[in-house]
Structure formats: C-alpha cells, structure tokens
mmCIF file of C-alpha atoms and ligand atoms in Angstrom:
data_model
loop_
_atom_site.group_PDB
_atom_site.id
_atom_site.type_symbol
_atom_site.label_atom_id
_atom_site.label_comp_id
_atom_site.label_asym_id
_atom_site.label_seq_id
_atom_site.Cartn_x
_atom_site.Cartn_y
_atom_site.Cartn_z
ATOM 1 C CA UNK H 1098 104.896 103.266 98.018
ATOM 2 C CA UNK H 1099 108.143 105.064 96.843
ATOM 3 C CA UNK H 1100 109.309 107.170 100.257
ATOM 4 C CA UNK H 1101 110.913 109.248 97.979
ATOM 5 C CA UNK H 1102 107.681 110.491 96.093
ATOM 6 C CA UNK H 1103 105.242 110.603 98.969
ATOM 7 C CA UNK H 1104 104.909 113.597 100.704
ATOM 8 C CA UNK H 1105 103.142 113.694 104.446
ATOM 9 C CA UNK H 1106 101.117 116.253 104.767
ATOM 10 C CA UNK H 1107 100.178 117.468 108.281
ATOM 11 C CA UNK H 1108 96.979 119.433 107.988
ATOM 12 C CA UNK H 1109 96.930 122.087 110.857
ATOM 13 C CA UNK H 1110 93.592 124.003 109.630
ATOM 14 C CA UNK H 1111 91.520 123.076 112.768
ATOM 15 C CA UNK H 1112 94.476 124.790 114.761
ATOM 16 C CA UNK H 1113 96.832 126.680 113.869
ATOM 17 C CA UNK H 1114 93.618 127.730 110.838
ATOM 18 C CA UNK H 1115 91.244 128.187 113.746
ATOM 19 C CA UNK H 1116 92.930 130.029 116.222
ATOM 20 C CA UNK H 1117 93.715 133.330 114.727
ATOM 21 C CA UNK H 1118 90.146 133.660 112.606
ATOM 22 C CA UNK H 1119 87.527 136.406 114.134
ATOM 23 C CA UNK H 1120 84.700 134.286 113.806
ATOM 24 C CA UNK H 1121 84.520 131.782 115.908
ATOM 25 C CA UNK H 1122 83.077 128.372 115.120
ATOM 26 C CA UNK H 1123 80.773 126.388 117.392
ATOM 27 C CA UNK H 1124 82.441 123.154 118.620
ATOM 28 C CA UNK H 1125 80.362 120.867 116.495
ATOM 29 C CA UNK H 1126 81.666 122.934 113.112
ATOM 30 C CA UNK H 1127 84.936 122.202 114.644
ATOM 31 C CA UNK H 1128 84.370 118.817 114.837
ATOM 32 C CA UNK H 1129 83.082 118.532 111.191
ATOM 33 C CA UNK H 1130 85.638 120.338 109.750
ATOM 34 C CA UNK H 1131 88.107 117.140 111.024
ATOM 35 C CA UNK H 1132 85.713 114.513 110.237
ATOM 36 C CA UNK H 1133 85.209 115.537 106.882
ATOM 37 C CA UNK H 1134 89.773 116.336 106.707
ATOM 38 C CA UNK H 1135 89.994 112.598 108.236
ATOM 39 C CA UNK H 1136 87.881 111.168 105.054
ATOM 40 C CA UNK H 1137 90.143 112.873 102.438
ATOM 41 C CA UNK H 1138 93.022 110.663 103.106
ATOM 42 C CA UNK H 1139 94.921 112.778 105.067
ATOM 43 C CA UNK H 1140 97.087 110.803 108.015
ATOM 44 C CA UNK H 1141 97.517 113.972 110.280
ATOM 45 C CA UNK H 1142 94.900 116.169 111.198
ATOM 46 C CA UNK H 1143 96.181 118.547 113.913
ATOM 47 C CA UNK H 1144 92.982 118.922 116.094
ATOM 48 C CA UNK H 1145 93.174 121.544 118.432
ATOM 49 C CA UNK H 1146 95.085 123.460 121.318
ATOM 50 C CA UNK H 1147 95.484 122.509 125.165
ATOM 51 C CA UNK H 1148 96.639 126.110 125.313
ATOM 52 C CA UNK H 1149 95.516 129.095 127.933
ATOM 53 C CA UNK H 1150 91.319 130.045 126.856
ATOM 54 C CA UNK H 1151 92.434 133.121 127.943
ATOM 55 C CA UNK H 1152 95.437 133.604 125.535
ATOM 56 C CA UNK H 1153 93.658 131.328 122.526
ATOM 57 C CA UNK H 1154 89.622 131.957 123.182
ATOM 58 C CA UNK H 1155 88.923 130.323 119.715
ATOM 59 C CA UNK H 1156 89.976 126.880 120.619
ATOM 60 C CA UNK H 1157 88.536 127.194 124.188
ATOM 61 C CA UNK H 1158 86.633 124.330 123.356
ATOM 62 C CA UNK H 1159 89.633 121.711 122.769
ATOM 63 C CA UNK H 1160 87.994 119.164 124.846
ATOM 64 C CA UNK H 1161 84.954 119.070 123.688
ATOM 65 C CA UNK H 1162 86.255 118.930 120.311
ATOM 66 C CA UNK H 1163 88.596 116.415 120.672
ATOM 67 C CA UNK H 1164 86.550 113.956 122.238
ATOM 68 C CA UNK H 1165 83.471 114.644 119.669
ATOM 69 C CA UNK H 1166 86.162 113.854 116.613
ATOM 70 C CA UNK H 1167 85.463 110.486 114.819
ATOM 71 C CA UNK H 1168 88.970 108.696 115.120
ATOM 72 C CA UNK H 1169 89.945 107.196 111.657
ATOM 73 C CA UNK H 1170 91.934 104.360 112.141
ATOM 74 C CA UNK H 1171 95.035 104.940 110.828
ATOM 75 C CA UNK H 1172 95.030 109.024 110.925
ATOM 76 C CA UNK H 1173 96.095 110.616 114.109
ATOM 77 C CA UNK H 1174 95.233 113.712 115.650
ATOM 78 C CA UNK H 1175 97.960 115.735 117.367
ATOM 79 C CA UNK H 1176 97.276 118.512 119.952
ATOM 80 C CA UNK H 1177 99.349 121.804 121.019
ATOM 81 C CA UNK H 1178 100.674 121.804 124.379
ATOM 82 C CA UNK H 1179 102.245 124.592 126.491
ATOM 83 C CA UNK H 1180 102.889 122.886 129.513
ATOM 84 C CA UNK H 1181 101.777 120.223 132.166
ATOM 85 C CA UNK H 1182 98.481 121.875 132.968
ATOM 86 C CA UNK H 1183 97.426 121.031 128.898
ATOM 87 C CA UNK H 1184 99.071 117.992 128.945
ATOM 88 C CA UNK H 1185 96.624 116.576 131.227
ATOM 89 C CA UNK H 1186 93.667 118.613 130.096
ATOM 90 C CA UNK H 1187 94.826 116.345 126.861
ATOM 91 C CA UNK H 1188 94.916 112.993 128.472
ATOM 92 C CA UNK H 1189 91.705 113.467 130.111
ATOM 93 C CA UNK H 1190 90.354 113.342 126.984
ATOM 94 C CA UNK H 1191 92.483 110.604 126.074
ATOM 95 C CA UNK H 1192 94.558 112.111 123.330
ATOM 96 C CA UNK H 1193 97.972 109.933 122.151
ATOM 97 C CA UNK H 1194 100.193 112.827 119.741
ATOM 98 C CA UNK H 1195 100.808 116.133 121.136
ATOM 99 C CA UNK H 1196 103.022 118.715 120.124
ATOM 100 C CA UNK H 1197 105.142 121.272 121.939
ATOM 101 C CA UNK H 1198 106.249 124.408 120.484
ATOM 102 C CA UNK H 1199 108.529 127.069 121.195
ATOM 103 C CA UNK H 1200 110.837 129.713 118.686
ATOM 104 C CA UNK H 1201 114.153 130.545 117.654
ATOM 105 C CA UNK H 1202 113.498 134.032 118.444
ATOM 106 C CA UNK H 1203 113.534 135.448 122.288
ATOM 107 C CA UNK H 1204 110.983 138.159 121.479
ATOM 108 C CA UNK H 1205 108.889 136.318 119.742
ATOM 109 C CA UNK H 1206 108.582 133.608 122.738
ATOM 110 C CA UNK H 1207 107.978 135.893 125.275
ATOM 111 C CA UNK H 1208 105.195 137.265 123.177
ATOM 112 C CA UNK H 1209 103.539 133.510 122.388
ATOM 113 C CA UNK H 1210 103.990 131.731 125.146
ATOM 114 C CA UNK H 1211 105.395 134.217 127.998
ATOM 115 C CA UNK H 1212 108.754 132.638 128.530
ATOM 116 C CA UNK H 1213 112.135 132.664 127.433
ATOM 117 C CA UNK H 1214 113.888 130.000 124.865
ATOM 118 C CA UNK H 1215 115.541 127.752 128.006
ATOM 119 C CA UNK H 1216 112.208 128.689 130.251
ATOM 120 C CA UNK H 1217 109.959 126.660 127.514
ATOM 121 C CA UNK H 1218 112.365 123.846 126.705
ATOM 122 C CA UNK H 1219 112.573 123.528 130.872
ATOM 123 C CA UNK H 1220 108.627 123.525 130.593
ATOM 124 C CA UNK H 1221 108.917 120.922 128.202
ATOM 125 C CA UNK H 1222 111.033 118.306 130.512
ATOM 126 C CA UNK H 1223 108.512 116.924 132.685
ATOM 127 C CA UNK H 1224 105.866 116.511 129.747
ATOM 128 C CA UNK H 1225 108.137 114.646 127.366
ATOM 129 C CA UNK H 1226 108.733 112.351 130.680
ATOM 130 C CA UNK H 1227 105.096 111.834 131.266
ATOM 131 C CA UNK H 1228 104.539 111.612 127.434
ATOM 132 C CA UNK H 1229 107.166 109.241 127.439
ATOM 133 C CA UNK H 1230 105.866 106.953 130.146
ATOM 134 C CA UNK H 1231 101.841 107.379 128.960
ATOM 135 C CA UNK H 1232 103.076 106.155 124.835
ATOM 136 C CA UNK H 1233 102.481 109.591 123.870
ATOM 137 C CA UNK H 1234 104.228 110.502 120.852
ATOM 138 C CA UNK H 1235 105.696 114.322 120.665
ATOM 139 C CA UNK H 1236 106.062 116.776 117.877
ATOM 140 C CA UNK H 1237 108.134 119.729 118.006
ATOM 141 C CA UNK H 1238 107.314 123.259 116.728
ATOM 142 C CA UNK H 1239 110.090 125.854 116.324
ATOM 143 C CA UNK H 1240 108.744 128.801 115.264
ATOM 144 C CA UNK H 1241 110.107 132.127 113.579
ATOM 145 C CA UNK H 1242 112.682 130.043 111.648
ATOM 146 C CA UNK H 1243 113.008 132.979 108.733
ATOM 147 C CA UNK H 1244 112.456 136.438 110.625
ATOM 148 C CA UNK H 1245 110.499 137.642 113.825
ATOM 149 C CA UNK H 1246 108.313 140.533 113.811
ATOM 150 C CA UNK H 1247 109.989 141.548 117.031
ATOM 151 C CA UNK H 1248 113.294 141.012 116.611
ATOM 152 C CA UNK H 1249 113.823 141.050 112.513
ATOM 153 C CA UNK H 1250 116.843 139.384 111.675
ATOM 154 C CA UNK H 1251 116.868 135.392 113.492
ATOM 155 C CA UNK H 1252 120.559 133.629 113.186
ATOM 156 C CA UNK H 1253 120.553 130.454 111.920
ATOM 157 C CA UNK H 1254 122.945 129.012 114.536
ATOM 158 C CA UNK H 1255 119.721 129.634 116.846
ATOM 159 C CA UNK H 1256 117.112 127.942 114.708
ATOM 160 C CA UNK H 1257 119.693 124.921 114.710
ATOM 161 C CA UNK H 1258 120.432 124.972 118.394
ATOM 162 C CA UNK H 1259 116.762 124.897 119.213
ATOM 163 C CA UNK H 1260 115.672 122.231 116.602
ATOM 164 C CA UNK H 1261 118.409 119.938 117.807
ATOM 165 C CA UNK H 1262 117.374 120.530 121.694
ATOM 166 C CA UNK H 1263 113.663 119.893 120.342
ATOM 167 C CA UNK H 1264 114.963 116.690 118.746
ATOM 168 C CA UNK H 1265 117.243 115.935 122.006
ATOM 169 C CA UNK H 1266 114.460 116.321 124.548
ATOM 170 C CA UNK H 1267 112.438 113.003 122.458
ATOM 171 C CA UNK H 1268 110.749 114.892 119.724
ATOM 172 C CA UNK H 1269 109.744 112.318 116.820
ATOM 173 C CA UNK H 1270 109.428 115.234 114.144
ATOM 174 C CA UNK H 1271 110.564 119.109 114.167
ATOM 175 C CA UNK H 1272 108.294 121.087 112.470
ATOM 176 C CA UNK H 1273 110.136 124.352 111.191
ATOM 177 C CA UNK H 1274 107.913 127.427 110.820
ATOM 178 C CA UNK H 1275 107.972 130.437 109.340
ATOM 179 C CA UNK H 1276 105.302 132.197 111.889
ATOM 180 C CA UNK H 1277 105.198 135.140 109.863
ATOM 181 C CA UNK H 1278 105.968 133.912 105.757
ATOM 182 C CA UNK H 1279 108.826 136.321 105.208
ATOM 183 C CA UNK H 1280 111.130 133.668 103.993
ATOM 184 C CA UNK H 1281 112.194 133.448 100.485
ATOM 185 C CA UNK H 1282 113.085 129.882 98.485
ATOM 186 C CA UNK H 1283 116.839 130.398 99.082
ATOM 187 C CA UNK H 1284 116.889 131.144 102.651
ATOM 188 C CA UNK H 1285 114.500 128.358 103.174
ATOM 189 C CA UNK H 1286 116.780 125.988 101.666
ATOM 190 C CA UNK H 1287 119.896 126.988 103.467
ATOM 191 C CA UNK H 1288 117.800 127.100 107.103
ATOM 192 C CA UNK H 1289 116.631 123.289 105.982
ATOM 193 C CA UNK H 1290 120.538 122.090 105.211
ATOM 194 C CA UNK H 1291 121.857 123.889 108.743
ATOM 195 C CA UNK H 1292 119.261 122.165 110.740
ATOM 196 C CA UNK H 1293 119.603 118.934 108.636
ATOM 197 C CA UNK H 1294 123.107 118.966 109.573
ATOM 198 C CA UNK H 1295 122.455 118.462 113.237
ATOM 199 C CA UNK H 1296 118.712 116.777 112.881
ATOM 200 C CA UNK H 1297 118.366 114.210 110.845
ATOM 201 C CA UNK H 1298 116.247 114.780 107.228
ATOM 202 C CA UNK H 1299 113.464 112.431 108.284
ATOM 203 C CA UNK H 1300 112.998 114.129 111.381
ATOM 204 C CA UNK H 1301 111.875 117.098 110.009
ATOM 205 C CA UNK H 1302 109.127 119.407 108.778
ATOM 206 C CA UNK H 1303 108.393 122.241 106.920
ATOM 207 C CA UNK H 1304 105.860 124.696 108.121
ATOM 208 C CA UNK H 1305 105.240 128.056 105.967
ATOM 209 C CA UNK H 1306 102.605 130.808 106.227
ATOM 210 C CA UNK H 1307 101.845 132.635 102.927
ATOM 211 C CA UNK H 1308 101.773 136.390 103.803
ATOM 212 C CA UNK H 1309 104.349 136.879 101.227
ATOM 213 C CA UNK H 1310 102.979 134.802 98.773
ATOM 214 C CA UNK H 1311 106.742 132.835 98.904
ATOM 215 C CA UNK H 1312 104.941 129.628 100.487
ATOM 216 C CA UNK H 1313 104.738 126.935 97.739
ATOM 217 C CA UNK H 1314 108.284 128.177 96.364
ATOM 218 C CA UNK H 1315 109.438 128.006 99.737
ATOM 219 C CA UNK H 1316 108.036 124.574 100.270
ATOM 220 C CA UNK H 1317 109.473 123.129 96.484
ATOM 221 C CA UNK H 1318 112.649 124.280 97.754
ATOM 222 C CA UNK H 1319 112.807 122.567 100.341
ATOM 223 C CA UNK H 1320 111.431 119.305 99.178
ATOM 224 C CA UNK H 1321 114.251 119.683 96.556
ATOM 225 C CA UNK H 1322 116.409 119.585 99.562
ATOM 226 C CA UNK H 1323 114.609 116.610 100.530
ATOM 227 C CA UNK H 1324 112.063 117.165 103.182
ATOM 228 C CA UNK H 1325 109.024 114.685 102.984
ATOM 229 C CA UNK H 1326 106.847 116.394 105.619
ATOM 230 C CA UNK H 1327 104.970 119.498 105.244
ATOM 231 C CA UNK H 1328 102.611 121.191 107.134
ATOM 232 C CA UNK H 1329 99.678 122.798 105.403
ATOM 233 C CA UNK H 1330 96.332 124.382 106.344
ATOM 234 C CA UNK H 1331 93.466 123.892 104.571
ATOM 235 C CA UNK H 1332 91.607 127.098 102.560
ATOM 236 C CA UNK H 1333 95.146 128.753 103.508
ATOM 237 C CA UNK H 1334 93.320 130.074 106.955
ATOM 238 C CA UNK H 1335 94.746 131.103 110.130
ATOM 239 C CA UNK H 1336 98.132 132.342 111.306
ATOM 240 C CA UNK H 1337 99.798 133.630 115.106
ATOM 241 C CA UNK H 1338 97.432 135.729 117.349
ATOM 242 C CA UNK H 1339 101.197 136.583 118.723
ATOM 243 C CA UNK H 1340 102.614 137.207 115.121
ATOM 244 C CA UNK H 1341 101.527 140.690 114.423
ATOM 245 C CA UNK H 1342 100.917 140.722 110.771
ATOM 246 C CA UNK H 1343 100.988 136.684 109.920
ATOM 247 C CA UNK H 1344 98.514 135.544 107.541
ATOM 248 C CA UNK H 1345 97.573 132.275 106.678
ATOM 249 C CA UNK H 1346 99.426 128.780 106.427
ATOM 250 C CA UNK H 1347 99.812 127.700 102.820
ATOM 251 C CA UNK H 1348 96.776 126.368 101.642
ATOM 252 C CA UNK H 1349 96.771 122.696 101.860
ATOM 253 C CA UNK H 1350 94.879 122.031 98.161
ATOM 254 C CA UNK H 1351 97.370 124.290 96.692
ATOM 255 C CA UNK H 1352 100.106 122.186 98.129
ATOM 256 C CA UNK H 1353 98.490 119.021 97.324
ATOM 257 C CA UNK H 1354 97.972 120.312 93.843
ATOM 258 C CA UNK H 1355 101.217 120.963 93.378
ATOM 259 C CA UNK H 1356 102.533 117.779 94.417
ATOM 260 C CA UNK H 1357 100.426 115.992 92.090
ATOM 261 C CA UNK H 1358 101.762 118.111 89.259
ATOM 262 C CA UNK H 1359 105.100 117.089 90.066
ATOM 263 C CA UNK H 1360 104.208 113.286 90.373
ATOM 264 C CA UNK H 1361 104.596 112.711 94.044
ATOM 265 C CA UNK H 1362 102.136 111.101 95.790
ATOM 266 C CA UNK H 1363 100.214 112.298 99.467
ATOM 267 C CA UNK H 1364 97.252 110.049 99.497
ATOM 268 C CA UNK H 1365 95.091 112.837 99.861
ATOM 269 C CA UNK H 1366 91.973 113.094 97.150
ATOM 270 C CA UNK H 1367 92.505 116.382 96.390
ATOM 271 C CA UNK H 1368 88.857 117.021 95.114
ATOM 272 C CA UNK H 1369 87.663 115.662 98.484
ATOM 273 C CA UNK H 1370 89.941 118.461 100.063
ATOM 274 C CA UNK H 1371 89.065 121.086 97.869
ATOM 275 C CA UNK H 1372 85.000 120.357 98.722
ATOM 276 C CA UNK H 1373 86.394 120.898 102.642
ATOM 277 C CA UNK H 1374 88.089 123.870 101.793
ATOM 278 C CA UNK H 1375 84.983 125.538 100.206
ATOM 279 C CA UNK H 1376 82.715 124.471 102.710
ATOM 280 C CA UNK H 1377 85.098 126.027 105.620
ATOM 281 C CA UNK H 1378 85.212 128.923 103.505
ATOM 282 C CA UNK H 1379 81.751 129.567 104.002
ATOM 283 C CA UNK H 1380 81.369 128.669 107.405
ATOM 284 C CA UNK H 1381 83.436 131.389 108.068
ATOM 285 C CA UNK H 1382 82.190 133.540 105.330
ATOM 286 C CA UNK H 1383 85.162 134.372 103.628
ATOM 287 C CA UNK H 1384 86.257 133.818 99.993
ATOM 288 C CA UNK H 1385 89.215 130.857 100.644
ATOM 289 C CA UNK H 1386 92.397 131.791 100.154
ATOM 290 C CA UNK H 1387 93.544 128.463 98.030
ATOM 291 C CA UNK H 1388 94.164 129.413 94.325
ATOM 292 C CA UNK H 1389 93.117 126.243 93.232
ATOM 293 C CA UNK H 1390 89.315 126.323 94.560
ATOM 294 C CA UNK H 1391 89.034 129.646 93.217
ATOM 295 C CA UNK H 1392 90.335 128.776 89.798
ATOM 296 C CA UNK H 1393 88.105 125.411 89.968
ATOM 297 C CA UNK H 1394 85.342 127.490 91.113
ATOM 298 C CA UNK H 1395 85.655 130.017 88.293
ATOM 299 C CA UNK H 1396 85.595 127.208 85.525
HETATM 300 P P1 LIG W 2183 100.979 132.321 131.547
HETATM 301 O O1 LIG W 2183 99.934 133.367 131.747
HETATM 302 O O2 LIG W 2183 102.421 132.708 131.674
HETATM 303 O O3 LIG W 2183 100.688 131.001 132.395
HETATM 304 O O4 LIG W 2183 100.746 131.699 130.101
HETATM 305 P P2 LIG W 2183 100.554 130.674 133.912
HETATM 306 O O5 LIG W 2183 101.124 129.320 134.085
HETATM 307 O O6 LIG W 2183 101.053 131.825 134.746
HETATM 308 O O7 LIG W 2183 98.968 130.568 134.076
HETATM 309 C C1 LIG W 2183 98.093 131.689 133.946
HETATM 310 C C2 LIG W 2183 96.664 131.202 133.837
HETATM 311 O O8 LIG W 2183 96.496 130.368 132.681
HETATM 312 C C3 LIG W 2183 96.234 130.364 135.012
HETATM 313 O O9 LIG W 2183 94.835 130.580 135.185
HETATM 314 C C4 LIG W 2183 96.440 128.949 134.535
HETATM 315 O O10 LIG W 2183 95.596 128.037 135.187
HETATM 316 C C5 LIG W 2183 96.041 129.075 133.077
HETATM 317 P P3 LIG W 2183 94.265 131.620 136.284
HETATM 318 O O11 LIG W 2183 94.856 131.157 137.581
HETATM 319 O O12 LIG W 2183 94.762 132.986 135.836
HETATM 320 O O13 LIG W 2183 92.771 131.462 136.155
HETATM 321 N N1 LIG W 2183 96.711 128.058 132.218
HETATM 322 C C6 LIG W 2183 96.057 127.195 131.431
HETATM 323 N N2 LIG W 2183 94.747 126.984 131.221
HETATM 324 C C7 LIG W 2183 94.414 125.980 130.358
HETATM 325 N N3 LIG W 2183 95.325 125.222 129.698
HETATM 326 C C8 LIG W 2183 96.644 125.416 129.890
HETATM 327 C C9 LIG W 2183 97.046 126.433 130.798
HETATM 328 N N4 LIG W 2183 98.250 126.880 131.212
HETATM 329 C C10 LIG W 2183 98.020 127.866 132.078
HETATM 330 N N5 LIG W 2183 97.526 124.673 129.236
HETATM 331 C C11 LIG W 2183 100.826 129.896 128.519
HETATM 332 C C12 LIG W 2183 101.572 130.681 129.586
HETATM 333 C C13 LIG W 2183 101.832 129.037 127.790
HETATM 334 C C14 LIG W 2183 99.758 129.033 129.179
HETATM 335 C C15 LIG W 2183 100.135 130.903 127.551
HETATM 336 O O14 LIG W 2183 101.095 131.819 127.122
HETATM 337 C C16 LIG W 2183 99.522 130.261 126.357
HETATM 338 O O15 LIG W 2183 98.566 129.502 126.470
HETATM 339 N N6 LIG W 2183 100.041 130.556 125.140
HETATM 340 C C17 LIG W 2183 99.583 129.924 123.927
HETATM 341 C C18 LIG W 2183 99.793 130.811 122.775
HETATM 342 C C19 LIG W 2183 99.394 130.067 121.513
HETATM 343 O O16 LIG W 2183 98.638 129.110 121.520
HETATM 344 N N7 LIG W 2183 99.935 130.529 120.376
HETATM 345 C C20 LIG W 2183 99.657 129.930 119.103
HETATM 346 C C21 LIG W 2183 100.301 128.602 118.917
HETATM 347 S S1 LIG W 2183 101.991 128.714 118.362
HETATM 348 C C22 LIG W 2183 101.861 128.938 116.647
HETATM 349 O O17 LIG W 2183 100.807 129.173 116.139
HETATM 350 C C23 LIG W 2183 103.078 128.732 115.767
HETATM 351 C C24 LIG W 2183 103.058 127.415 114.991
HETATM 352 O O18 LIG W 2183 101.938 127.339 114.143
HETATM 353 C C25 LIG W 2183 104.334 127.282 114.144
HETATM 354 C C26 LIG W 2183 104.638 128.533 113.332
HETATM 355 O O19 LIG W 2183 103.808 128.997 112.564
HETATM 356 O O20 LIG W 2183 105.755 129.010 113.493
HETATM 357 C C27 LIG W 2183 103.000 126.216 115.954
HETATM 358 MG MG1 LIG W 2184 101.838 128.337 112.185
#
C-alpha cells in the first residue's frame, strides 16, 4: 500500500454521531450500527463515550455497548474519556484505545467539559499514566480549532500550544476539530502547517463538522497539506451538545467518495458504507445528510 495514497479514516458516527441526535437509540441499535461500520473495512470505529450520563444521556449506555460490539480483528474501537472515573468505567469493560479531549478555546471548555484548558490537561496526567502502564493507546481531541461559539475569534498560537501539550502528555494521534464547521479551506490549511510545525504530520488528524457546508473543501485542503487521517461520521450525523449551533461531522461516504475520485485508497467499500448510512438514517428517521446516498438513492 502507497502511505501516500491511503487515507485513515476514523469513523466517529456511534459517538460523536450519537450523542447530539434527539432520538435516542436502544443499546442493541448501537451495537449494530458498529458491527455493520466494522464489516465495511473501516480500521477505526469510535464506539462510544465514558463521559458524565448526566451531561451525555444518549450514550448512557457505553458499557453495555461496548462490551455487546463484535471486535474485528484488526479494527479498533476507541472510547471518549473525561477523566479517571471513565477511564475505569472503560477498562471494566476491557476497552484498549481511548481518547481524551479538550479545546483551544477557554469558553468553549468550560462549557464541554467544566474546566479550564490547564484544569483538563491536569485531568489528563494520571490517565495517560494508567493508560500508559495498562497498554492503552491514547488519542487526543482538540476541539474549536477554527472559531468558538463563545468566544469567536481562537488564535492559532493556542490551537498549537494545546496540540503540542496533547502530543507531549503521550498522545499517539491529535485529532483537530472544528466543533462548530466555521472554518474555510484556507484557514484550515494554515491551522494544519502551525500545528505541523510543532507536531509532527503523522501525528495528526483532521476533524470537520459540516454546518457550513466548507467540510470536504476543508478536508482536500488539508490532505493537500498532507494529512492522512481524517475523521468522518457516517450519514453526516451528530455534532456538540456544548456547541450551540454545530451540525453534523462530514459525512463519512461523502468523504470516502471523494477520495476514491481522487485515486487514494481507504479500504473502506464504499457501497457497504453507504447501505449503513441509509439504514442509520432510518433508524433515526431522518433523511441522511450524505450527498452521495441521496444522489444514489435518487438514480
Ligand atoms: P463535572 O460535573 O464537573 O464532574 O463534569 P464532577 O467530577 O464534579 O462529577 C459530577 C458527577 O458526574 C458525579 O456524580 C460524578 O460521579 C459523575 P454525582 O455525584 O453528581 O452523582 N461523573 C461521571 N460519571 C460517569 N462517567 C464519568 C464521570 N465523571 C464524573 N466519566 C465531566 C465533568 C467531564 C464529567 C462532564 O463535564 C462531562 O462528562 N462532559 C462531557 C461532555 C461531552 O461528552 N461532550 C462531547 C464530547 S467532545 C466533542 O464532541 C468534540 C469532538 O467531537 C471534537 C470536535 O468536534 O471538536 C471530540
Ligand atoms: Mg466533533
């Protein structure tokens, strides 16, 4: 495989999809939902959230989901976690990839995950260590990369600074979201070469919600930068209970389509992911908000 054509896409439907939809789905929807993402081809399928129930009520059932999954070899399943408390809540379940998340915005944080920048990377510390020491392997999120809804404007020397502590603290990958899709295909770019200045390229991720229909010109402009990693939802659900105003991630067929287009490879069956897509659609009886199911559908 040519690392240069293949694109990894990290499917975050079940989540970050999941957690800011009305309807909620019954734990064993959940869980087929990620059985049938794991049979597409897809090597990351985010699962769920160890978060507060009382914050995040739609993924409430993260335990019961996780341990119902069927675990693909060779696809791995990463989990949010705020803190300690869902760190073990994980384990107990015996989850192996978790991911941490904070922003580069103060307001935003305090919002999300009630506590400042330096409050969450301090809440961090002691599960990296036990991550660490258990063979758990860590993602980092850092979120509002491209504009807050609280605080607007977000300098770039603060995206930076908190994707390089991120990377510091042990984090594998650095997933860089744009919580509420304001960002445009220039901004995106420079954002990417500041951080890749301080983070290495291979370390990193792209993560874009769609509310401004920039996603998938955001996303080619960064892979022109050369990012290999982007995070996708499929049916383009979801979005930030704490984002007033986000809409959903980028949908992941639309991405995948795209890719193919341009000759790069994901080793996803896009027709496979297009089926899921539908099929979540109407489990949460909505039309999908992937372009490419619609226009397949309308043929
Ligand atoms: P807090 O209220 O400050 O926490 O919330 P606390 O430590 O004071 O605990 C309060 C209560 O929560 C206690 O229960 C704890 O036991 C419980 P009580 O005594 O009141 O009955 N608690 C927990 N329960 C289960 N699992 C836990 C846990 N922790 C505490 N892990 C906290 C702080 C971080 C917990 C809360 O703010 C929270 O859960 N926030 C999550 C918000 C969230 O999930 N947001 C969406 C994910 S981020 C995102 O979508 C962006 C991303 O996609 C990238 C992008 O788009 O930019 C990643
Ligand atoms: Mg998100």
């Amino acid at each position: 495989m040519n690392a240069a054509n293949f694109v990894r896409i990290v499917e975050v439907g079940a989540r970050d999809g999941l957690q800011n939809e009305k309807t909620l789905l019954p734990a064993d929807v959940k869980i087929a939902l990620i059985d049938r993402l794991s049979s597409t081809g897809l090597s990351v399928v985010e699962a769920t959230s160890f978060v507060s129930p009382k914050w995040v009520p739609q993924l409430a059932d993260a335990a019961q989901v996780y341990a119902g999954i069927r675990k693909v070899p060779g696809v791995t399943y990463p989990v949010l976690v705020p803190n300690e408390q869902g760190y073990e809540r994980a384990r107990a379940v015996g989850v192996t990839e978790i991911a941490v998340f904070t922003a580069a915005s103060e307001a935003f944080n305090q919002k999300n995950i009630n506590a400042s920048i330096d409050e969450s990377i301090d809440r961090f510390r002691p599960v990296m260590a036990r991550a660490r020491e258990d063979g758990v392997s860590v993602r980092g999120y850092v979120s509002t990369v491209l504009g807050c809804p609280y605080q607007g404007e977000v300098p770039l020397s603060d995206v930076v600074r908190v994707a390089k502590a991120l990377h510091e603290l042990g984090c594998h990958e650095i997933s860089l979201g744009d919580t509420i899709g304001v960002g445009t295909p220039a901004k995106a770019r420079a954002m990417l070469r500041a951080v890749a200045a301080e983070v290495p390229m291979d370390a990193l991720a792209v993560h874009f919600h769609d509310t401004y229909g920039q996603a998938l010109a955001n996303i080619l402009s960064c892979l022109e930068e050369g990012v290999r990693v982007v995070d996708s939802a499929v049916s383009g659900t979801g979005g930030c209970p704490y984002a007033k105003g986000a809409t959903g991630n980028v949908a992941s067929e639309d991405v995948v389509y795209m890719l193919h287009g341009m000759g790069m490879q994901t080793g996803v069956d896009l027709d496979l992911l297009i089926a899921t897509g539908a099929w979540l659609a109407a489990q949460l009886g909505k039309e999908t908000a992937s372009r490419v199911t619609r226009a397949r559908t309308a043929a």
